[in-house]
PDB file of C-alpha atoms in Angstrom:
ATOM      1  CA  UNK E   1     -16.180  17.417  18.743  1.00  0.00           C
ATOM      2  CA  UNK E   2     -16.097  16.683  14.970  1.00  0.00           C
ATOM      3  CA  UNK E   3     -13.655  13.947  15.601  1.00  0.00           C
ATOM      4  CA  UNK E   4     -15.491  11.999  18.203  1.00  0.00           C
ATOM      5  CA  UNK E   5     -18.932  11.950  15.334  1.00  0.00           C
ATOM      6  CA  UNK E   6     -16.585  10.047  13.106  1.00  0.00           C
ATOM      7  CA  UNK E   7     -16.848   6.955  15.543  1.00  0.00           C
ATOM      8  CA  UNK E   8     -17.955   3.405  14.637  1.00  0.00           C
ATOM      9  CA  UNK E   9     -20.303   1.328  16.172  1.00  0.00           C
ATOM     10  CA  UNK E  10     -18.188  -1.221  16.451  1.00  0.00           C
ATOM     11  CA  UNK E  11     -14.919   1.351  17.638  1.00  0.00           C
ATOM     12  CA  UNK E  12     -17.348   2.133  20.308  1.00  0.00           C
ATOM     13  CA  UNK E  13     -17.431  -1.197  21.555  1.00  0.00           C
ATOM     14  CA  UNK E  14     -13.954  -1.111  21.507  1.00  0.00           C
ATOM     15  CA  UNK E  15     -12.942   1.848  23.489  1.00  0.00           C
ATOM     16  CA  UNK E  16     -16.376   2.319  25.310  1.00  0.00           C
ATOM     17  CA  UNK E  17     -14.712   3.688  28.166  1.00  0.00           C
ATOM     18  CA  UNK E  18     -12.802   6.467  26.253  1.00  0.00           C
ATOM     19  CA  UNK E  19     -15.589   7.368  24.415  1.00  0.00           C
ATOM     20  CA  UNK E  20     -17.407   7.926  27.846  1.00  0.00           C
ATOM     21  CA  UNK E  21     -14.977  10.582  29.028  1.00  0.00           C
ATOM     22  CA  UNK E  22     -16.253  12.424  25.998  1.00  0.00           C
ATOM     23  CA  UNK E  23     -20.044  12.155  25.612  1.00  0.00           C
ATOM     24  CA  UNK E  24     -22.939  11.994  27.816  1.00  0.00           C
ATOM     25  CA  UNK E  25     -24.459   8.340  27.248  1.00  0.00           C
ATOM     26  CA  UNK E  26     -27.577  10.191  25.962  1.00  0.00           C
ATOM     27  CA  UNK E  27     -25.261  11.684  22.684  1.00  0.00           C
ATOM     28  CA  UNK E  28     -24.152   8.211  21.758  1.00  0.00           C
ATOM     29  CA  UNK E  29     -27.261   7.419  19.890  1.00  0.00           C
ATOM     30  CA  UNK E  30     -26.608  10.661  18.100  1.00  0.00           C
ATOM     31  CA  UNK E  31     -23.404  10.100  17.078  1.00  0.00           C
ATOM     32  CA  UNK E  32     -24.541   6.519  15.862  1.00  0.00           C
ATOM     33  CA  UNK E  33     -26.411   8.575  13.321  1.00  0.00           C
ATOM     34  CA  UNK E  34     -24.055  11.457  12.255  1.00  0.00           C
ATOM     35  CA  UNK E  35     -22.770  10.479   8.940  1.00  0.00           C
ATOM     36  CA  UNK E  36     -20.265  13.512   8.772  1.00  0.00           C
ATOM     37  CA  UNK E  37     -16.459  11.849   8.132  1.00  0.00           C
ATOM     38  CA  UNK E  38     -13.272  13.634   8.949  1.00  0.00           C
ATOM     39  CA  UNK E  39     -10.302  12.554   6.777  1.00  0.00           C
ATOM     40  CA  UNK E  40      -7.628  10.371   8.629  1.00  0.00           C
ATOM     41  CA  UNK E  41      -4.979  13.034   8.415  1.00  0.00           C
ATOM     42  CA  UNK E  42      -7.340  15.567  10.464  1.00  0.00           C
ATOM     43  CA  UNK E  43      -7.713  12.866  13.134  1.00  0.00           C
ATOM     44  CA  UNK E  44      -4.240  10.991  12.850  1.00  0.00           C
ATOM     45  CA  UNK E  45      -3.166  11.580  16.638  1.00  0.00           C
ATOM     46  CA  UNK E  46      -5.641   9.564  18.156  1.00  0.00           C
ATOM     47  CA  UNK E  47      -8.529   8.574  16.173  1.00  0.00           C
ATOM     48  CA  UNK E  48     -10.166   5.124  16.557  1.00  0.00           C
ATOM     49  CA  UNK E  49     -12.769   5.475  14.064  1.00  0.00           C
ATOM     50  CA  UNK E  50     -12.138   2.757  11.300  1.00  0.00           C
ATOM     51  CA  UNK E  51     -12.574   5.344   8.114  1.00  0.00           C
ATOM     52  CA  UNK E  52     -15.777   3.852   6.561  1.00  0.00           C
ATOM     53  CA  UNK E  53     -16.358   6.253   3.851  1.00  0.00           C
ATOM     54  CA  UNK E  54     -12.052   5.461   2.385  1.00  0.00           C
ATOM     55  CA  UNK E  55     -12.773   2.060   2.227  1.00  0.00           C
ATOM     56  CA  UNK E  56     -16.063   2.125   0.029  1.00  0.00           C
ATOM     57  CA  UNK E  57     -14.302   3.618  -2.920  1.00  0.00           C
ATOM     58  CA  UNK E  58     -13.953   2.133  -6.293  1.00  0.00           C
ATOM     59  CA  UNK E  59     -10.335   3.737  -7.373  1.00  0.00           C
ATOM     60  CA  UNK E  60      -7.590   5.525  -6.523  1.00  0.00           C
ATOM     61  CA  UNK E  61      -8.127   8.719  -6.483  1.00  0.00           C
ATOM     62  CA  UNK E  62     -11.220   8.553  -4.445  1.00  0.00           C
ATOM     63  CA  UNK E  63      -9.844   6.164  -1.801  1.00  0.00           C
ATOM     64  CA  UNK E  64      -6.815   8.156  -1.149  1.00  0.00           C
ATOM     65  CA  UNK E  65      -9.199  11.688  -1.101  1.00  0.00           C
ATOM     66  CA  UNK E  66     -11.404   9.700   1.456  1.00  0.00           C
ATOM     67  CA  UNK E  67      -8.935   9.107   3.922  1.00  0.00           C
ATOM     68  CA  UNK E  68      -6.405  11.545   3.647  1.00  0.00           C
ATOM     69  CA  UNK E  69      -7.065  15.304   3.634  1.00  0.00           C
ATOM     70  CA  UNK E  70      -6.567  17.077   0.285  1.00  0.00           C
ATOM     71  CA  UNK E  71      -3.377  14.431  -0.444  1.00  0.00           C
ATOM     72  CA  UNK E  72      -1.318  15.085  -3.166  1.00  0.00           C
ATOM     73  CA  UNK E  73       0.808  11.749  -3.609  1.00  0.00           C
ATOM     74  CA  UNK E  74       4.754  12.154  -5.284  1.00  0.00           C
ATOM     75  CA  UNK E  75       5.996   8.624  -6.165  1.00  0.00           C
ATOM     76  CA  UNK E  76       9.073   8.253  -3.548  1.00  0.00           C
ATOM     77  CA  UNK E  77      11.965   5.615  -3.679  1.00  0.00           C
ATOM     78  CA  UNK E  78      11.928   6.440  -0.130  1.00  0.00           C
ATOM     79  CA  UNK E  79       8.963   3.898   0.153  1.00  0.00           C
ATOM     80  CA  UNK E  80       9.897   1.012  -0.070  1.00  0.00           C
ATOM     81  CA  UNK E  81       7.189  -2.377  -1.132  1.00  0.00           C
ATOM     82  CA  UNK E  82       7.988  -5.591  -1.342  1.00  0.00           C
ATOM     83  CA  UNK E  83       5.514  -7.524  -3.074  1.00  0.00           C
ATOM     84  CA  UNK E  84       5.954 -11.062  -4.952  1.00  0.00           C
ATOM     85  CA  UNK E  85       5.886 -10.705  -8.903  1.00  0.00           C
ATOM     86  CA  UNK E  86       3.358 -13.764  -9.594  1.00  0.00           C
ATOM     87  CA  UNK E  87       1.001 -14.727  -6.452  1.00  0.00           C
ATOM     88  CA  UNK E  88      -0.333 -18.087  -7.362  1.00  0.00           C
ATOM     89  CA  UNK E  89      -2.854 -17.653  -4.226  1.00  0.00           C
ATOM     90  CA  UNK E  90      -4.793 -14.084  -4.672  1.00  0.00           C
ATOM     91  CA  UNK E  91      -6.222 -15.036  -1.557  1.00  0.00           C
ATOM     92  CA  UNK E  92      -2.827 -14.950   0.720  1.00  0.00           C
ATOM     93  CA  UNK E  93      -0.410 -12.196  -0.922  1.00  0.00           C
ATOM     94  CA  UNK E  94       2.292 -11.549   1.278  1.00  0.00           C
ATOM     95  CA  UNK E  95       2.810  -7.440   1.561  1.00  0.00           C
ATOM     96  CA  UNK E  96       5.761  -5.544   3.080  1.00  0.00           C
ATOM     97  CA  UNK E  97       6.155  -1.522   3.524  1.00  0.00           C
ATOM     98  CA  UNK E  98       9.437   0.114   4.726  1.00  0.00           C
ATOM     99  CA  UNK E  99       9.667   4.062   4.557  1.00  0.00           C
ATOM    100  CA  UNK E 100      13.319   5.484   4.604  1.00  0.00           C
ATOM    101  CA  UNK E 101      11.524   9.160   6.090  1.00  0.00           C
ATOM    102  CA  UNK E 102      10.908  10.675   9.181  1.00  0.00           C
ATOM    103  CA  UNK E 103       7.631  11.347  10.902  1.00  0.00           C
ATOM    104  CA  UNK E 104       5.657   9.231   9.625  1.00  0.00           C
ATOM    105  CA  UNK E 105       2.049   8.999  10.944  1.00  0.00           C
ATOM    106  CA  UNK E 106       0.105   6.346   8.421  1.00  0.00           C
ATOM    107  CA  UNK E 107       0.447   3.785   6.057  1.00  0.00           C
ATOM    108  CA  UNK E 108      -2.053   3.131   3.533  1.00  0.00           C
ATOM    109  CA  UNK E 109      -2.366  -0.109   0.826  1.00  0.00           C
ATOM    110  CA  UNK E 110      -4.039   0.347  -2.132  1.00  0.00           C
ATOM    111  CA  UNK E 111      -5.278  -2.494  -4.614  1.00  0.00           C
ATOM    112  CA  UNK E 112      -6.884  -0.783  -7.327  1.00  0.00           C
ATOM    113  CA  UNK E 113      -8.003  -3.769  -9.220  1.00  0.00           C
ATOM    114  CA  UNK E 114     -10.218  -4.746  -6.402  1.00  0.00           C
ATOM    115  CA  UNK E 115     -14.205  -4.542  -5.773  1.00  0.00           C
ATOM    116  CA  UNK E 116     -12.856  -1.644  -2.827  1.00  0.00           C
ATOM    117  CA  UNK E 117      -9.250  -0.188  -3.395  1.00  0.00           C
ATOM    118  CA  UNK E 118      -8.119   0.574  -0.064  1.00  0.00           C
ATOM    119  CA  UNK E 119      -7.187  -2.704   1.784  1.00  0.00           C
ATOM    120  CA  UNK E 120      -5.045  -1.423   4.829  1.00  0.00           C
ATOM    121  CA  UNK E 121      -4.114   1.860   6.446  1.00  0.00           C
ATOM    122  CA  UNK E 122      -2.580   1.539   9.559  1.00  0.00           C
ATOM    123  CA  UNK E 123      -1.358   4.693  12.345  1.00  0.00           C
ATOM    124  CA  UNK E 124       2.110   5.108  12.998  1.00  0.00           C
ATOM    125  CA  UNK E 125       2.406   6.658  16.184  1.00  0.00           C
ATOM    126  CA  UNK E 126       5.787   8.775  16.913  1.00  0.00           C
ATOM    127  CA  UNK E 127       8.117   5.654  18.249  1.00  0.00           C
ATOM    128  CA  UNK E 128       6.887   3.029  15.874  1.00  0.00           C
ATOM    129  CA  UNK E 129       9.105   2.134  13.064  1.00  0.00           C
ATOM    130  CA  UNK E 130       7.658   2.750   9.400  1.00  0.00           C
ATOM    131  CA  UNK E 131       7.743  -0.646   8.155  1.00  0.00           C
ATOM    132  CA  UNK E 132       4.308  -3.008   8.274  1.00  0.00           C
ATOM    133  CA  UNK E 133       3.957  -6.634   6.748  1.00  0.00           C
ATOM    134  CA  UNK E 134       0.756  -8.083   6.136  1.00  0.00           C
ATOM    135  CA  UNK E 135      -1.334 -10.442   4.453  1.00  0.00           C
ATOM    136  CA  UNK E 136      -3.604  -9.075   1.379  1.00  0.00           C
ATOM    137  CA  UNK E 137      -6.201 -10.768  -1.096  1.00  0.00           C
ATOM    138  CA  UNK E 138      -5.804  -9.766  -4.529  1.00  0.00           C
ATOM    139  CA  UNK E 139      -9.111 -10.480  -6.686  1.00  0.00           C
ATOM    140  CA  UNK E 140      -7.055 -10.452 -10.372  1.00  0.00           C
ATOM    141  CA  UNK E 141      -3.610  -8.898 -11.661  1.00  0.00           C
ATOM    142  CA  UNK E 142      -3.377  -5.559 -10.356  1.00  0.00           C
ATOM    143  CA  UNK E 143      -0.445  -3.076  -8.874  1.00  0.00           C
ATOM    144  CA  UNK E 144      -0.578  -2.820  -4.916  1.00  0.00           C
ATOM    145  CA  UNK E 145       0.068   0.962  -4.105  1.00  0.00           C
ATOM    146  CA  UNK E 146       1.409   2.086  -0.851  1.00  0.00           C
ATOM    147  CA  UNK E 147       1.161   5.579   0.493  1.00  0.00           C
ATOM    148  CA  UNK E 148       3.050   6.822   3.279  1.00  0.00           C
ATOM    149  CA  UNK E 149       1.800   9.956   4.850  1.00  0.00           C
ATOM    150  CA  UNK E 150       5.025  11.766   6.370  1.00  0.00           C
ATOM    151  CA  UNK E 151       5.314  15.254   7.581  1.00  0.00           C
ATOM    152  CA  UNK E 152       1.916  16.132   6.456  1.00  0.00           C
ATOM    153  CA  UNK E 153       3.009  14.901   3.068  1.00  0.00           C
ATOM    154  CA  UNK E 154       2.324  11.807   1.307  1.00  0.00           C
ATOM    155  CA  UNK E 155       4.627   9.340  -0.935  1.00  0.00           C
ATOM    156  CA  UNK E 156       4.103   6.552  -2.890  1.00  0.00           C
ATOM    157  CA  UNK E 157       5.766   3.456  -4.768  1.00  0.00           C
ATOM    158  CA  UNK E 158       3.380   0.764  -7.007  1.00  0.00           C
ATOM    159  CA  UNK E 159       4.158  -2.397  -7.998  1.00  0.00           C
ATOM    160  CA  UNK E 160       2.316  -5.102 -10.147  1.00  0.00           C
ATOM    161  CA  UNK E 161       1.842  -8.460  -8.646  1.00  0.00           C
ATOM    162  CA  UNK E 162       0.282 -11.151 -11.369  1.00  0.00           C
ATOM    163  CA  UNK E 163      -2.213 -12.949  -9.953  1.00  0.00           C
ATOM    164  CA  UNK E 164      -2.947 -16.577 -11.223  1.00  0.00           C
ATOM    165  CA  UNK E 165      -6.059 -17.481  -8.954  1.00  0.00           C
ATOM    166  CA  UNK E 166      -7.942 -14.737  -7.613  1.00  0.00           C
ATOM    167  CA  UNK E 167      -8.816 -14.046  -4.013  1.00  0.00           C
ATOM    168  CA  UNK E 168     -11.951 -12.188  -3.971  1.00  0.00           C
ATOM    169  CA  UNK E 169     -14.341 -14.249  -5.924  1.00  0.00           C
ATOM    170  CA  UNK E 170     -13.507 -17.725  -4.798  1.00  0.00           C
TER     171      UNK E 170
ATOM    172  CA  UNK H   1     -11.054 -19.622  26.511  1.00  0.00           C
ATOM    173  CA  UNK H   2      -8.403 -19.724  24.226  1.00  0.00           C
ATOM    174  CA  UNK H   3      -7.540 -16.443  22.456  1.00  0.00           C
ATOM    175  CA  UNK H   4      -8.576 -15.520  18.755  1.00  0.00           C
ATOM    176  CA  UNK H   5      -5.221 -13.508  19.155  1.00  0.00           C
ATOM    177  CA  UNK H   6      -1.847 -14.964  19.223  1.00  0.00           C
ATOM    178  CA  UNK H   7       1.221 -12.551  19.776  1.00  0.00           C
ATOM    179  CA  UNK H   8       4.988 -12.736  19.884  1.00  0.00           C
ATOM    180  CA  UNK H   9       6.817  -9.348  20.473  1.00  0.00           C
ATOM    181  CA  UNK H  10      10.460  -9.601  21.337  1.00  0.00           C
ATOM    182  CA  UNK H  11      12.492  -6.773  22.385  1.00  0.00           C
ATOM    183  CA  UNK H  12      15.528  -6.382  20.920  1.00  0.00           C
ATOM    184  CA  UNK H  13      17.261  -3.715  21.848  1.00  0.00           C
ATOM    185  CA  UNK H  14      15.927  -0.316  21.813  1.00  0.00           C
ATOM    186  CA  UNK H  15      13.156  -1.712  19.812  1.00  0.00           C
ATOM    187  CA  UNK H  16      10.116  -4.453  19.847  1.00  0.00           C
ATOM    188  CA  UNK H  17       9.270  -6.294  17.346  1.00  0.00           C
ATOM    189  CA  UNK H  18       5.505  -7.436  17.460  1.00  0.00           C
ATOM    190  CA  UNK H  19       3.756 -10.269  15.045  1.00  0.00           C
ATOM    191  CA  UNK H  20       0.316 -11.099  15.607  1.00  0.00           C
ATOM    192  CA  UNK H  21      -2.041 -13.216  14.176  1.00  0.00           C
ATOM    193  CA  UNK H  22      -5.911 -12.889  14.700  1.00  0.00           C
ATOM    194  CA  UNK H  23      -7.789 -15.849  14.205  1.00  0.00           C
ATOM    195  CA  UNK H  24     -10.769 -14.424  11.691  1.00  0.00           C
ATOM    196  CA  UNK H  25     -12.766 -15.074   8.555  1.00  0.00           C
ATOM    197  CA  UNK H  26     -11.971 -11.999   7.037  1.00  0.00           C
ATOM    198  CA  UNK H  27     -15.118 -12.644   4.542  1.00  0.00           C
ATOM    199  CA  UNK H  28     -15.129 -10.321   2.082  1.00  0.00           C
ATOM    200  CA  UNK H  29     -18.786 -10.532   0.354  1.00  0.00           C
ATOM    201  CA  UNK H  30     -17.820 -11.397  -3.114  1.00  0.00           C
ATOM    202  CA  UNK H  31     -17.714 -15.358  -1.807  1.00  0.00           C
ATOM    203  CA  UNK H  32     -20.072 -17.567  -2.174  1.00  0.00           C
ATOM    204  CA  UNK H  33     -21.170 -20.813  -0.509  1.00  0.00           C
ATOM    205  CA  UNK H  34     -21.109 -24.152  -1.702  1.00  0.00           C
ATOM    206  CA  UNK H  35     -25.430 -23.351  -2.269  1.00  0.00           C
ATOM    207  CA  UNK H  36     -24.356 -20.566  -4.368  1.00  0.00           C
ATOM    208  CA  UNK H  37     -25.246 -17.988  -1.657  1.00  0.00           C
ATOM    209  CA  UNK H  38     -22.726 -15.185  -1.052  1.00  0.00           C
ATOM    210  CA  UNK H  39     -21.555 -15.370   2.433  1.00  0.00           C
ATOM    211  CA  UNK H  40     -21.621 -11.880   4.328  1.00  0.00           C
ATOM    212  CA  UNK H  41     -19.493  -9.047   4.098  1.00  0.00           C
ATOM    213  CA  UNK H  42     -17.449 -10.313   8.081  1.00  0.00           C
ATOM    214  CA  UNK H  43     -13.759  -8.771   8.866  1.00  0.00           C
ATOM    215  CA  UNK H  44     -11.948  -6.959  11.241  1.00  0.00           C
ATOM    216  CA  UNK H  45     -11.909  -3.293  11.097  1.00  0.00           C
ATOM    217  CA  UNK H  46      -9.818  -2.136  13.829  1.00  0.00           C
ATOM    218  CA  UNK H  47      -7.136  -3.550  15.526  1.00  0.00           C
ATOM    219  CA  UNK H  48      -5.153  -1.235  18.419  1.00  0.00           C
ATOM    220  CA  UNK H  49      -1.967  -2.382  20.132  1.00  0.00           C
ATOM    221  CA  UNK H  50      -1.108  -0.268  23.933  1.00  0.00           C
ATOM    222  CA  UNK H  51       2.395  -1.104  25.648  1.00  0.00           C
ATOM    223  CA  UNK H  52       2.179   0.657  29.074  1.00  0.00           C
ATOM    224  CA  UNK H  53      -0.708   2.425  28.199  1.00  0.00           C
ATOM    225  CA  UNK H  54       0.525   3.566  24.960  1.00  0.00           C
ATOM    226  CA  UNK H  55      -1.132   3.364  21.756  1.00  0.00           C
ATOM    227  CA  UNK H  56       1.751   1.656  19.416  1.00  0.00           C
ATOM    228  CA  UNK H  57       0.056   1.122  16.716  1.00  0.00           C
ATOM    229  CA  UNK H  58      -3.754   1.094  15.234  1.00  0.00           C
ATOM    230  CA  UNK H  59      -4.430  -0.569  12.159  1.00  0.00           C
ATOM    231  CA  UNK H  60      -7.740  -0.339  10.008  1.00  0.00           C
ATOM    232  CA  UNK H  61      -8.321  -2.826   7.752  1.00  0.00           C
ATOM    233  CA  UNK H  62     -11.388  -3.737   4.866  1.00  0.00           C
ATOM    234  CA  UNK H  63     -12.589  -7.232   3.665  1.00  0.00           C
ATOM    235  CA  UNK H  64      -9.178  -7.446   1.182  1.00  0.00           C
ATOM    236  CA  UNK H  65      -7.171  -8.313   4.182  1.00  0.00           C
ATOM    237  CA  UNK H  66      -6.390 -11.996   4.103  1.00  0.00           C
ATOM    238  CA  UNK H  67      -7.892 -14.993   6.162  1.00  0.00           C
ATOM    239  CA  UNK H  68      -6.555 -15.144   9.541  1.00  0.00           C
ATOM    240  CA  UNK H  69      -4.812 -12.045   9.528  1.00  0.00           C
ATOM    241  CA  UNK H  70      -1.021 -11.708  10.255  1.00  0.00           C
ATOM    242  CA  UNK H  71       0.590  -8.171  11.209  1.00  0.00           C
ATOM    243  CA  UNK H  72       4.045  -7.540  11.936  1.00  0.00           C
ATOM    244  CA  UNK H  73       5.462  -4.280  12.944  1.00  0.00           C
ATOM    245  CA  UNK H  74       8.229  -3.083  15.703  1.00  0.00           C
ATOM    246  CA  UNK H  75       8.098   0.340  18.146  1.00  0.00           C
ATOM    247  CA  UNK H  76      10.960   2.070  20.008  1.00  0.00           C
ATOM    248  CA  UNK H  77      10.769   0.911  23.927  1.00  0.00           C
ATOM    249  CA  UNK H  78       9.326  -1.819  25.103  1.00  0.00           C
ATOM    250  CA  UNK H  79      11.609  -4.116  27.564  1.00  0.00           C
ATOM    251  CA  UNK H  80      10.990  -7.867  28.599  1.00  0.00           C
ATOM    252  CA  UNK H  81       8.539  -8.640  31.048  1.00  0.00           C
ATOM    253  CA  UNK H  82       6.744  -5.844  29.430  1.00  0.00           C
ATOM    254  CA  UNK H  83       2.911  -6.319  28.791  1.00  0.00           C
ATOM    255  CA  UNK H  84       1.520  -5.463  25.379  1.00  0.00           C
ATOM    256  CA  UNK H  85      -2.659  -5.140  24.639  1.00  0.00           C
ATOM    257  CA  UNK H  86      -4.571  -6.216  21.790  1.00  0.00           C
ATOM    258  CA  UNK H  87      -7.399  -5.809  20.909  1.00  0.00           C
ATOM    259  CA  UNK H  88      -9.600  -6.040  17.544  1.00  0.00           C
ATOM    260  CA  UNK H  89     -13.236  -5.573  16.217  1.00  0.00           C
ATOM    261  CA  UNK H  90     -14.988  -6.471  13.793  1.00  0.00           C
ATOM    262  CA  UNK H  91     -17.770  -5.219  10.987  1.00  0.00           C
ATOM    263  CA  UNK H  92     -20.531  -7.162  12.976  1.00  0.00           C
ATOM    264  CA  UNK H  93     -19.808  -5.679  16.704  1.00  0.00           C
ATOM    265  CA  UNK H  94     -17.084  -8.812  17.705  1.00  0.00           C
ATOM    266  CA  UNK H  95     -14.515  -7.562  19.296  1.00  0.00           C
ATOM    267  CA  UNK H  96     -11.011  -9.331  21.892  1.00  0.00           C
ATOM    268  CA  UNK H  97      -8.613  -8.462  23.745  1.00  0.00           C
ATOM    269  CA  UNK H  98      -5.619 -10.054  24.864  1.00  0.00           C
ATOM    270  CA  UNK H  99      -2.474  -9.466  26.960  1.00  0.00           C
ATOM    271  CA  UNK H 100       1.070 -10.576  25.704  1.00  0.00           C
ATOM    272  CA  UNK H 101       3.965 -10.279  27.583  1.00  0.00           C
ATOM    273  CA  UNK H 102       7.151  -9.304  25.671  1.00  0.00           C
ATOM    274  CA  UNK H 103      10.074 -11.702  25.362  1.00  0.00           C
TER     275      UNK H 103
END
């Protein structure tokens, strides 16, 4: 039951009815206050809890030991990111992820010059393609890291993007 | 009502292709007004696509994702005529859904 403690308030609202086939209504307001968090990787197959604790950290290391369980990250050219050099517009950096490797089962973004370092980690179920493009704000100049957890095992590739008007501050 | 979520997902293929783009704030705190008064933390946190019942992809996202937020991302299967669900929520409870059928 560890898994279902990890749920969100607002997940809840989400998948109310899922959570229902789990709990009794009268356990909900307990698990509103259980504070316990299991890493992503522990919960990959089907968790809906958005990982609260991974996106409060302040660098790296922490981010990446928050949401992932015990990860020890190998730079990879198998991971591919495509990032622009300059962004005039911190506020609107376009980000692209492709990873050449099989089973992959998440995708996390990491911008470690910002107030929070994680900015995205998204589930790759078994049938979706590894490759995700989004839309990031970058507060100043900083590398934008992604991590590609495959196999159990985790990759990475960095790149710098300069950023000429940050996103974060306004 | 029209839909905070627009979606195009095309099957090509074996495969779909899915782009989305939710219409949200996406504040992230550190802003402030034009009083000088930071506006909220306000953002999506989860957003969860299901074709046929299947969970395709989930993504969880903080305050750094942009305004407006755009996703694009493709899944084995998926044929047209298809439907596709999506559904978000957000830091302060918010949460929609929407059905897309695939081209």
């Amino acid at each position: 039951m560890s898994r279902v403690s990890i749920v969100t308030p607002a997940a809840l609202a989400l998948e109310r009815r899922l959570v229902l086939q789990f709990l009794g209504v009268g356990s909900l307001a307990a698990t509103g206050l259980a504070s316990g968090f299991v890493p992503l990787a522990r919960a990959a197959e089907q968790s809906l809890a958005w990982p609260k604790n991974a996106f409060a950290q302040k660098n790296e290391a922490a981010a990446l030991a928050a949401l992932f369980e015990k990860p020890i990250v190998v730079p990879s050219d198998k991971v591919s990111l495509d990032v622009p050099e300059i962004a005039e517009n911190g506020a609107v950096v376009p980000v692209s992820v492709t990873a050449a490797l099989p089973n992959v089962t998440a995708i996390a973004l990491l911008i470690p010059e910002n107030p929070f370092t994680l900015a995205a980690c998204c589930q790759i179920p078994e049938g979706t393609e590894p490759a995700i493009s989004c839309r990031l704000k970058m507060a100043k100049t900083s590398d934008v890291v992604a991590v590609v957890q495959a196999d159990g095992k985790y990759y990475s590739t960095r790149k710098q993007v300069k950023v000429t008007l940050g996103g974060c501050g306004g | 009502m029209a839909s905070t979520i627009r979606v195009r997902a095309v099957a090509h293929g074996e495969s779909t292709e899915v782009q989305s783009l939710i219409q949200h704030p996406m504040d992230s705190g550190f802003v402030k007004d034009k009083d000088g008064k930071l506006i909220p933390p306000h953002y999506i946190e989860t957003v969860t696509f299901d074709w046929n019942g299947k969970r395709v992809f989930t993504a969880f996202w903080g305050p750094a994702v942009s305004k407006d937020p755009y996703l694009k991302f493709s899944f084995k299967g998926g044929k047209k005529g298809d439907t596709l669900k999506i559904g978000w929520s957000d830091n302060e409870g918010k949460s929609d859904e929407t059905m897309a059928t695939i081209l």
